[in-house]
Short mmCIF file of C-alpha atoms and ligand atoms in Angstrom, two decimals:
data_model
loop_
_atom_site.label_atom_id
_atom_site.label_comp_id
_atom_site.label_asym_id
_atom_site.label_seq_id
_atom_site.Cartn_x
_atom_site.Cartn_y
_atom_site.Cartn_z
CA UNK A 1 105.84 58.45 112.83
CA UNK A 2 108.99 60.55 112.30
CA UNK A 3 109.70 63.27 114.82
CA UNK A 4 109.12 66.83 113.72
CA UNK A 5 112.22 68.49 112.18
CA UNK A 6 112.83 72.16 111.70
CA UNK A 7 114.10 73.67 108.45
CA UNK A 8 115.23 77.15 107.55
CA UNK A 9 115.16 78.21 103.89
CA UNK A 10 117.47 81.13 103.02
CA UNK A 11 116.07 83.19 100.11
CA UNK A 12 112.74 84.52 99.02
CA UNK A 13 112.26 83.78 95.31
CA UNK A 14 110.26 81.32 93.23
CA UNK A 15 113.05 78.76 93.57
CA UNK A 16 112.85 78.84 97.35
CA UNK A 17 109.04 78.66 97.31
CA UNK A 18 109.35 75.58 95.07
CA UNK A 19 111.66 74.05 97.68
CA UNK A 20 109.05 74.74 100.37
CA UNK A 21 106.29 73.05 98.36
CA UNK A 22 108.53 70.06 97.59
CA UNK A 23 109.36 69.74 101.28
CA UNK A 24 105.69 69.95 102.16
CA UNK A 25 104.97 67.06 99.74
CA UNK A 26 107.39 64.89 101.70
CA UNK A 27 106.05 62.64 104.45
CA UNK A 28 108.43 64.05 107.05
CA UNK A 29 106.61 66.41 109.45
CA UNK A 30 108.36 69.77 109.29
CA UNK A 31 108.36 73.09 111.04
CA UNK A 32 109.53 75.59 108.39
CA UNK A 33 111.14 78.96 108.59
CA UNK A 34 112.32 81.33 105.83
CA UNK A 35 114.76 84.26 105.71
CA UNK A 36 113.65 86.58 104.27
CA UNK A 37 110.94 84.41 102.59
CA UNK A 38 107.90 85.75 100.78
CA UNK A 39 104.11 85.93 101.31
CA UNK A 40 103.60 82.64 99.38
CA UNK A 41 106.00 80.78 101.62
CA UNK A 42 104.20 82.30 104.60
CA UNK A 43 100.81 81.14 103.23
CA UNK A 44 102.24 77.62 103.09
CA UNK A 45 103.08 77.72 106.79
CA UNK A 46 106.65 79.08 106.87
CA UNK A 47 107.42 81.45 109.69
CA UNK A 48 109.45 84.38 108.42
CA UNK A 49 112.56 85.04 110.48
CA UNK A 50 112.97 88.32 112.26
CA UNK A 51 113.95 90.95 109.68
CA UNK A 52 116.31 92.69 112.11
CA UNK A 53 118.89 89.98 111.44
CA UNK A 54 121.48 91.59 109.20
CA UNK A 55 124.43 89.16 108.94
CA UNK A 56 125.06 85.46 108.44
CA UNK A 57 126.66 85.39 111.90
CA UNK A 58 123.41 86.71 113.41
CA UNK A 59 121.39 84.22 111.45
CA UNK A 60 123.65 81.38 112.64
CA UNK A 61 123.06 82.51 116.22
CA UNK A 62 119.31 82.46 115.62
CA UNK A 63 119.57 78.95 114.14
CA UNK A 64 121.61 77.79 117.10
CA UNK A 65 119.21 79.30 119.63
CA UNK A 66 116.18 77.76 117.88
CA UNK A 67 117.92 74.42 117.31
CA UNK A 68 117.14 74.33 113.59
CA UNK A 69 117.91 70.87 112.18
CA UNK A 70 118.72 71.90 108.62
CA UNK A 71 119.29 75.15 106.71
CA UNK A 72 118.88 75.15 102.91
CA UNK A 73 120.49 78.03 101.01
CA UNK A 74 118.81 79.15 97.75
CA UNK A 75 120.84 82.05 96.29
CA UNK A 76 124.56 82.23 95.45
CA UNK A 77 125.54 85.36 97.42
CA UNK A 78 125.36 83.83 100.93
CA UNK A 79 127.36 80.78 99.70
CA UNK A 80 130.08 82.96 98.09
CA UNK A 81 130.16 85.01 101.31
CA UNK A 82 130.86 81.85 103.38
CA UNK A 83 127.52 81.12 105.13
CA UNK A 84 128.28 77.40 105.12
CA UNK A 85 131.50 77.79 107.13
CA UNK A 86 129.76 80.06 109.66
CA UNK A 87 126.95 77.56 110.24
CA UNK A 88 129.29 74.56 110.39
CA UNK A 89 131.35 76.29 113.09
CA UNK A 90 128.20 76.23 115.19
CA UNK A 91 127.71 72.51 114.38
CA UNK A 92 124.58 73.21 112.34
CA UNK A 93 123.65 71.18 109.21
CA UNK A 94 123.47 73.35 106.11
CA UNK A 95 122.82 72.48 102.43
CA UNK A 96 125.22 74.23 100.08
CA UNK A 97 128.90 74.35 99.09
CA UNK A 98 131.56 76.04 101.14
CA UNK A 99 133.14 79.36 100.19
CA UNK A 100 135.98 77.86 98.11
CA UNK A 101 133.66 75.62 96.05
CA UNK A 102 131.21 78.47 95.57
CA UNK A 103 134.02 80.27 93.67
CA UNK A 104 133.05 78.20 90.65
CA UNK A 105 130.19 80.67 90.34
CA UNK A 106 131.56 83.66 92.24
CA UNK A 107 134.80 83.87 90.26
CA UNK A 108 134.51 83.04 86.59
CA UNK A 109 138.28 83.35 86.01
CA UNK A 110 138.77 80.66 88.70
CA UNK A 111 136.09 78.47 87.08
CA UNK A 112 137.63 78.73 83.63
CA UNK A 113 141.14 77.96 84.93
CA UNK A 114 139.73 74.96 86.83
CA UNK A 115 138.06 73.66 83.64
CA UNK A 116 141.30 74.12 81.67
CA UNK A 117 143.31 72.29 84.32
CA UNK A 118 141.00 69.24 84.23
CA UNK A 119 140.35 69.23 80.46
CA UNK A 120 136.64 69.95 80.87
CA UNK A 121 135.19 71.13 77.54
CA UNK A 122 134.37 74.87 77.51
CA UNK A 123 134.90 77.97 75.33
CA UNK A 124 138.53 79.05 74.81
CA UNK A 125 139.31 82.09 76.97
CA UNK A 126 141.70 84.67 78.39
CA UNK A 127 141.56 86.64 81.64
CA UNK A 128 142.33 90.39 81.93
CA UNK A 129 142.37 93.16 84.50
CA UNK A 130 143.87 95.74 82.16
CA UNK A 131 141.73 97.55 79.62
CA UNK A 132 144.44 98.01 76.95
CA UNK A 133 145.47 94.38 77.03
CA UNK A 134 141.82 93.26 76.90
CA UNK A 135 141.06 95.56 73.98
CA UNK A 136 144.15 94.40 72.06
CA UNK A 137 143.02 90.80 72.63
CA UNK A 138 139.51 91.31 71.22
CA UNK A 139 140.96 93.16 68.27
CA UNK A 140 143.24 90.19 67.61
CA UNK A 141 140.43 87.60 68.06
CA UNK A 142 137.69 89.54 66.27
CA UNK A 143 133.92 89.41 66.79
CA UNK A 144 131.70 87.68 67.72
CA UNK A 145 133.18 87.32 71.17
CA UNK A 146 131.89 87.10 74.77
CA UNK A 147 132.99 89.53 77.54
CA UNK A 148 132.18 88.56 81.14
CA UNK A 149 132.64 90.20 84.52
CA UNK A 150 134.51 87.63 86.62
CA UNK A 151 132.57 88.26 89.82
CA UNK A 152 128.89 88.07 90.77
CA UNK A 153 126.84 90.48 88.70
CA UNK A 154 123.27 89.37 89.38
CA UNK A 155 123.12 87.40 86.09
CA UNK A 156 123.92 90.49 84.02
CA UNK A 157 127.71 90.11 83.76
CA UNK A 158 127.92 88.20 80.44
CA UNK A 159 127.82 90.20 77.22
CA UNK A 160 127.62 88.30 73.97
CA UNK A 161 129.16 90.79 71.48
CA UNK A 162 128.41 90.58 67.79
CA UNK A 163 130.74 93.43 66.87
CA UNK A 164 134.16 94.69 67.96
CA UNK A 165 132.58 97.95 69.13
CA UNK A 166 130.20 96.08 71.45
CA UNK A 167 133.17 94.18 72.84
CA UNK A 168 135.33 97.24 73.46
CA UNK A 169 132.32 99.02 74.99
CA UNK A 170 131.70 96.06 77.30
CA UNK A 171 135.36 96.03 78.35
CA UNK A 172 135.23 99.79 79.03
CA UNK A 173 132.03 99.53 81.06
CA UNK A 174 133.49 96.76 83.22
CA UNK A 175 137.15 97.73 83.65
CA UNK A 176 136.82 101.54 83.42
CA UNK A 177 133.29 102.60 84.40
CA UNK A 178 133.05 99.68 86.82
CA UNK A 179 129.33 99.21 86.20
CA UNK A 180 129.55 95.94 88.16
CA UNK A 181 131.89 97.38 90.83
CA UNK A 182 134.63 95.04 91.98
CA UNK A 183 132.88 92.12 90.23
CA UNK A 184 134.02 93.62 86.94
CA UNK A 185 137.59 94.46 87.95
CA UNK A 186 138.64 91.22 86.20
CA UNK A 187 137.06 90.14 82.93
CA UNK A 188 136.96 86.81 81.14
CA UNK A 189 136.93 87.07 77.35
CA UNK A 190 135.86 83.95 75.55
CA UNK A 191 135.05 82.39 72.26
CA UNK A 192 131.35 82.55 71.36
CA UNK A 193 129.87 79.05 71.22
CA UNK A 194 126.88 78.13 69.11
CA UNK A 195 124.22 75.63 70.12
CA UNK A 196 121.22 75.04 72.32
CA UNK A 197 121.58 75.28 76.11
CA UNK A 198 120.40 73.01 78.90
CA UNK A 199 120.62 73.23 82.71
CA UNK A 200 122.05 70.15 84.39
CA UNK A 201 121.50 69.94 88.15
CA UNK A 202 123.74 67.62 90.15
CA UNK A 203 123.24 66.91 93.84
CA UNK A 204 126.51 66.05 95.56
CA UNK A 205 127.62 65.20 99.09
CA UNK A 206 131.41 65.28 98.70
CA UNK A 207 131.51 61.55 97.83
CA UNK A 208 128.61 60.57 95.57
CA UNK A 209 126.23 62.44 93.27
CA UNK A 210 122.78 62.20 91.68
CA UNK A 211 121.65 63.93 88.48
CA UNK A 212 118.23 65.56 88.53
CA UNK A 213 116.02 65.72 85.40
CA UNK A 214 117.65 68.06 82.89
CA UNK A 215 115.77 71.31 82.24
CA UNK A 216 115.90 74.23 79.82
CA UNK A 217 115.61 77.91 80.70
CA UNK A 218 114.21 80.72 78.48
CA UNK A 219 116.54 83.65 79.18
CA UNK A 220 115.26 86.30 76.79
CA UNK A 221 112.24 88.46 77.62
CA UNK A 222 110.45 87.97 74.30
CA UNK A 223 108.91 85.04 72.44
CA UNK A 224 111.25 83.21 70.02
CA UNK A 225 114.19 84.26 72.20
CA UNK A 226 114.05 87.94 71.35
CA UNK A 227 114.90 91.04 73.39
CA UNK A 228 117.20 91.46 76.37
CA UNK A 229 118.36 88.72 78.73
CA UNK A 230 116.48 88.21 82.03
CA UNK A 231 116.96 86.01 85.09
CA UNK A 232 114.80 83.48 83.21
CA UNK A 233 111.22 83.72 81.90
CA UNK A 234 110.27 80.07 82.07
CA UNK A 235 111.57 76.52 82.04
CA UNK A 236 110.55 72.95 81.43
CA UNK A 237 111.85 69.50 82.29
CA UNK A 238 112.87 67.00 81.18
CA UNK A 239 114.64 68.57 78.22
CA UNK A 240 114.52 66.24 75.16
CA UNK A 241 117.64 67.92 73.70
CA UNK A 242 119.59 65.86 76.26
CA UNK A 243 118.77 62.23 75.57
CA UNK A 244 120.27 59.30 77.45
CA UNK A 245 123.37 59.09 75.23
CA UNK A 246 124.10 62.81 75.52
CA UNK A 247 123.54 62.77 79.25
CA UNK A 248 126.04 59.87 79.58
CA UNK A 249 128.56 61.99 77.62
CA UNK A 250 127.93 65.03 79.85
CA UNK A 251 128.39 62.85 82.91
CA UNK A 252 131.64 61.33 81.66
CA UNK A 253 133.23 64.45 80.13
CA UNK A 254 131.92 67.14 82.47
CA UNK A 255 130.29 66.03 85.74
CA UNK A 256 132.74 63.33 86.81
CA UNK A 257 135.92 65.34 86.02
CA UNK A 258 134.41 68.42 87.72
CA UNK A 259 133.59 66.64 90.97
CA UNK A 260 136.86 64.68 90.90
CA UNK A 261 138.85 67.87 90.22
CA UNK A 262 137.20 69.59 93.16
CA UNK A 263 138.12 66.68 95.41
CA UNK A 264 141.73 66.72 94.15
CA UNK A 265 141.98 70.48 94.65
CA UNK A 266 140.76 70.13 98.26
CA UNK A 267 137.21 71.44 97.99
CA UNK A 268 134.84 68.45 97.54
CA UNK A 269 131.44 69.68 96.43
CA UNK A 270 128.42 69.58 98.77
CA UNK A 271 125.04 70.87 97.61
CA UNK A 272 123.68 71.54 94.17
CA UNK A 273 126.01 71.99 91.27
CA UNK A 274 124.32 73.67 88.28
CA UNK A 275 126.14 73.04 85.05
CA UNK A 276 125.00 75.30 82.21
CA UNK A 277 125.78 73.21 79.13
CA UNK A 278 125.78 74.25 75.50
CA UNK A 279 125.23 71.42 73.06
CA UNK A 280 127.54 72.36 70.17
CA UNK A 281 128.38 70.52 66.99
CA UNK A 282 131.57 69.32 68.64
CA UNK A 283 129.73 68.02 71.72
CA UNK A 284 128.54 69.39 75.10
CA UNK A 285 130.57 72.27 76.54
CA UNK A 286 130.27 74.15 79.81
CA UNK A 287 128.87 77.72 79.51
CA UNK A 288 129.02 78.30 83.25
CA UNK A 289 128.85 76.64 86.64
CA UNK A 290 126.49 77.88 89.37
CA UNK A 291 126.80 76.85 92.98
CA UNK A 292 123.02 76.67 93.57
CA UNK A 293 119.70 75.68 92.01
CA UNK A 294 118.57 77.69 88.98
CA UNK A 295 115.52 79.93 88.93
CA UNK A 296 113.07 79.20 87.24
CA UNK A 297 114.43 75.70 86.35
CA UNK A 298 113.97 74.49 89.97
CA UNK A 299 110.24 75.24 89.68
CA UNK A 300 110.13 72.76 86.71
CA UNK A 301 112.41 70.09 88.15
CA UNK A 302 111.37 69.57 91.80
CA UNK A 303 107.72 68.68 91.10
CA UNK A 304 108.86 65.70 88.98
CA UNK A 305 110.82 64.05 91.77
CA UNK A 306 109.02 61.98 94.41
CA UNK A 307 111.16 61.59 97.47
CA UNK A 308 111.55 62.80 101.03
CA UNK A 309 113.11 66.12 100.13
CA UNK A 310 114.04 66.78 103.75
CA UNK A 311 115.99 63.53 103.85
CA UNK A 312 117.57 64.31 100.47
CA UNK A 313 118.74 67.81 101.41
CA UNK A 314 119.98 66.55 104.80
CA UNK A 315 121.75 63.58 103.24
CA UNK A 316 123.60 65.99 100.89
CA UNK A 317 124.66 68.13 103.78
CA UNK A 318 125.84 65.17 105.86
CA UNK A 319 127.44 62.84 103.31
CA UNK A 320 124.73 60.18 103.04
CA UNK A 321 123.38 60.92 99.59
CA UNK A 322 123.88 57.39 98.21
CA UNK A 323 121.43 55.98 100.78
CA UNK A 324 118.49 58.18 99.65
CA UNK A 325 115.82 56.72 97.37
CA UNK A 326 113.92 58.81 94.85
CA UNK A 327 111.53 58.29 92.00
CA UNK A 328 111.41 60.57 88.95
CA UNK A 329 107.92 60.44 87.48
CA UNK A 330 107.85 60.01 83.67
CA UNK A 331 106.02 63.34 83.22
CA UNK A 332 106.83 66.85 81.93
CA UNK A 333 106.68 69.99 83.97
CA UNK A 334 106.31 73.46 82.40
CA UNK A 335 106.96 76.66 84.39
CA UNK A 336 105.88 80.09 83.18
CA UNK A 337 107.26 83.24 84.85
CA UNK A 338 104.85 86.17 85.22
CA UNK A 339 106.81 89.44 85.27
CA UNK A 340 106.10 93.12 85.81
CA UNK A 341 105.80 95.30 82.70
CA UNK A 342 109.18 96.82 81.90
CA UNK A 343 111.26 93.97 83.38
CA UNK A 344 114.25 93.45 82.97
CA UNK A 345 114.39 97.24 82.89
CA UNK A 346 112.45 99.60 85.14
CA UNK A 347 109.02 98.53 86.37
CA UNK A 348 106.40 99.67 88.83
CA UNK A 349 105.50 97.87 92.06
CA UNK A 350 102.41 97.59 94.22
CA UNK A 351 99.93 96.23 91.64
CA UNK A 352 97.15 94.07 93.13
CA UNK A 353 97.46 90.39 92.17
CA UNK A 354 94.29 88.33 91.75
CA UNK A 355 93.47 84.76 90.81
CA UNK A 356 96.29 82.77 92.44
CA UNK A 357 93.87 80.47 94.28
CA UNK A 358 91.79 80.01 91.15
CA UNK A 359 94.94 79.15 89.19
CA UNK A 360 95.95 76.47 91.65
CA UNK A 361 92.34 75.39 91.92
CA UNK A 362 92.18 72.09 93.72
CA UNK A 363 94.55 70.58 91.23
CA UNK A 364 97.43 68.51 92.52
CA UNK A 365 99.40 69.15 89.30
CA UNK A 366 99.55 72.95 89.39
CA UNK A 367 101.67 75.15 91.72
CA UNK A 368 101.96 78.93 91.87
CA UNK A 369 105.27 80.07 93.37
CA UNK A 370 105.76 83.59 94.64
CA UNK A 371 108.89 85.67 93.96
CA UNK A 372 108.45 89.47 93.71
CA UNK A 373 105.33 89.74 95.85
CA UNK A 374 104.48 91.57 99.06
CA UNK A 375 101.47 92.25 101.29
CA UNK A 376 100.04 95.77 101.20
CA UNK A 377 98.72 97.49 104.31
CA UNK A 378 95.35 95.80 103.84
CA UNK A 379 96.99 92.35 103.69
CA UNK A 380 96.42 91.92 99.95
CA UNK A 381 99.09 90.40 97.72
CA UNK A 382 100.72 92.98 95.42
CA UNK A 383 103.66 92.97 92.98
CA UNK A 384 107.04 93.88 94.49
CA UNK A 385 109.66 92.82 91.92
CA UNK A 386 110.51 92.12 88.31
CA UNK A 387 109.75 88.41 88.31
CA UNK A 388 106.53 88.19 90.30
CA UNK A 389 105.27 84.57 90.14
CA UNK A 390 106.06 81.29 88.50
CA UNK A 391 103.21 78.99 87.47
CA UNK A 392 104.17 75.32 87.11
CA UNK A 393 102.02 72.46 85.80
CA UNK A 394 102.90 68.85 85.20
CA UNK A 395 101.28 66.18 83.09
CA UNK A 396 102.00 62.95 81.16
CA UNK A 397 102.82 64.76 77.92
CA UNK A 398 104.65 68.00 77.24
CA UNK A 399 101.68 69.36 75.28
CA UNK A 400 99.29 68.73 78.19
CA UNK A 401 101.75 70.31 80.64
CA UNK A 402 101.94 73.42 78.39
CA UNK A 403 98.15 73.61 78.14
CA UNK A 404 97.66 73.22 81.89
CA UNK A 405 100.36 75.78 82.72
CA UNK A 406 98.82 78.42 80.41
CA UNK A 407 95.31 77.67 81.59
CA UNK A 408 96.47 78.41 85.15
CA UNK A 409 98.29 81.56 83.95
CA UNK A 410 94.98 82.70 82.42
CA UNK A 411 93.36 82.77 85.86
CA UNK A 412 95.95 85.21 87.25
CA UNK A 413 95.87 88.95 86.66
CA UNK A 414 97.76 92.07 87.68
CA UNK A 415 98.27 95.37 85.98
CA UNK A 416 101.13 95.02 83.44
CA UNK A 417 101.43 91.23 83.75
CA UNK A 418 104.01 90.12 81.13
CA UNK A 419 104.95 86.57 80.17
CA UNK A 420 106.26 84.50 77.28
CA UNK A 421 103.68 82.56 75.33
CA UNK A 422 106.18 79.97 73.98
CA UNK A 423 107.61 78.30 77.08
CA UNK A 424 108.53 74.66 76.21
CA UNK A 425 107.54 75.15 72.54
CA UNK A 426 111.10 74.21 71.48
CA UNK A 427 110.91 71.14 73.68
CA UNK A 428 107.54 70.10 72.23
CA UNK A 429 108.89 70.43 68.71
CA UNK A 430 111.82 68.23 69.61
CA UNK A 431 109.61 65.61 71.31
CA UNK A 432 107.57 65.46 68.10
CA UNK A 433 110.68 65.18 65.92
CA UNK A 434 112.14 62.45 68.14
CA UNK A 435 108.85 60.51 67.97
CA UNK A 436 108.79 60.78 64.19
CA UNK A 437 112.40 59.58 64.02
CA UNK A 438 111.52 56.72 66.37
CA UNK A 439 108.54 55.65 64.22
CA UNK A 440 110.73 55.74 61.11
CA UNK A 441 113.27 53.52 62.85
CA UNK A 442 110.62 51.04 64.01
CA UNK A 443 108.77 50.84 60.69
P1 AMP B 501 126.67 83.29 82.07
O1 AMP B 501 126.46 84.51 82.92
O2 AMP B 501 128.06 82.86 81.94
O3 AMP B 501 125.69 82.24 82.41
O4 AMP B 501 126.12 83.69 80.62
C1 AMP B 501 124.79 84.10 80.41
C2 AMP B 501 124.32 83.63 79.03
O5 AMP B 501 125.17 84.21 78.04
C3 AMP B 501 124.45 82.13 78.82
O6 AMP B 501 123.36 81.42 79.28
C4 AMP B 501 124.56 82.08 77.32
O7 AMP B 501 123.30 82.16 76.73
C5 AMP B 501 125.37 83.28 77.00
N1 AMP B 501 126.82 82.92 76.90
C6 AMP B 501 127.70 82.97 77.91
N2 AMP B 501 128.90 82.53 77.47
C7 AMP B 501 128.78 82.25 76.20
C8 AMP B 501 129.66 81.75 75.17
N3 AMP B 501 130.96 81.51 75.42
N4 AMP B 501 129.18 81.55 73.93
C9 AMP B 501 127.87 81.81 73.65
N5 AMP B 501 126.98 82.29 74.56
C10 AMP B 501 127.41 82.49 75.80
N1 LIG B 502 117.93 80.60 85.30
C1 LIG B 502 119.30 80.84 85.34
C2 LIG B 502 119.95 80.83 86.65
O1 LIG B 502 119.32 80.50 87.65
O2 LIG B 502 121.10 81.20 86.74
#
């Protein structure tokens, strides 16, 4: 029997709850903590860390005092702020990239220049901190064009502009009105690419890497990809858009040069590298890098991988990734986000949530992950955010996974519950098309 290890999860969204459930499925006995965590993580046995802790230095002191074996960081902000360096100074194992490597998400201008230096395929771009120069550039290039705040803008910093007016307005809002504060004091203006997107997750330990099943997010609020962008309304994995051949191309043209370039530039990558890829007519190109797992893609990816997740996260943090064994089950996982009415705009909080236990039933292939939830004064679970829950279900076929996920969704209710009805529909259509193509080939 392994000895009991202690783990701290930093974050409190669906992604972090999915990490907790994956860790619980491992054989390794664990004592789990979360900061700040959520009621779902607490239900699963995580102890929520004292809310009076207000800085990463204070959290590192708490970790040191409580001799936590491994800290796993979910969101980007702590990584960009340098949590990894603070914990390492105390000699504590932590999963995630250092501050410099986290710049690939925290500083888009840096990421684009890095890609250019190493010949990694991405949209053509220019960087500006002056409104007149930026405006002159978009007038020269014409619409459509994409305007992005260079810094962290909570997923709202990229504006895909169909007209010149939209582009000049976006430039004005970022460089003049500073709607994203300092994050928008530099803008990246880039060519608009056309194609379907996929999320490629790569685990890396500074020396070797492993690619997780590729997933696909659903960014728009409405069915058929309509309405405003959100943090993500659902995901599924594996994504049939990226077949073996395309994945090999992504690995050769994007993943290997990215990890090698980071090594050469003195910031070898540790943790999870999220490569947002657009599959264009001229091949796969990088839309963005993120320095952490995606949400809700993680909720669709982790349930498909059988391994000792504690060992895997620890191996990444300590440079032993190549020694870890895992098994990816040949199944599909579909994850549906349940949001508050009004999201991604204004929404109300405090609505009673019912049916979570019924949704999970006693099924081993359905999980409900908490995100924007809280306990009211009577200890009942209520809504407390835009994205409230993610429901994930996995099965042998994509159509069964979709059916199971929506059956579980049907058991959950709260006032104003909003969700997309077409999560993984694009994937199912492609699976069908690929099968037809296969049968034509084998006839
Ligand atoms: P980002 O914040 O860079 O991830 O961008 C958010 C979303 O905007 C992406 O997932 C894409 O759907 C879209 N997007 C960003 N950059 C481009 C681009 N150069 N061409 C087309 N769409 C883009
Ligand atoms: N789902 C997109 C992201 O995590 O950035």
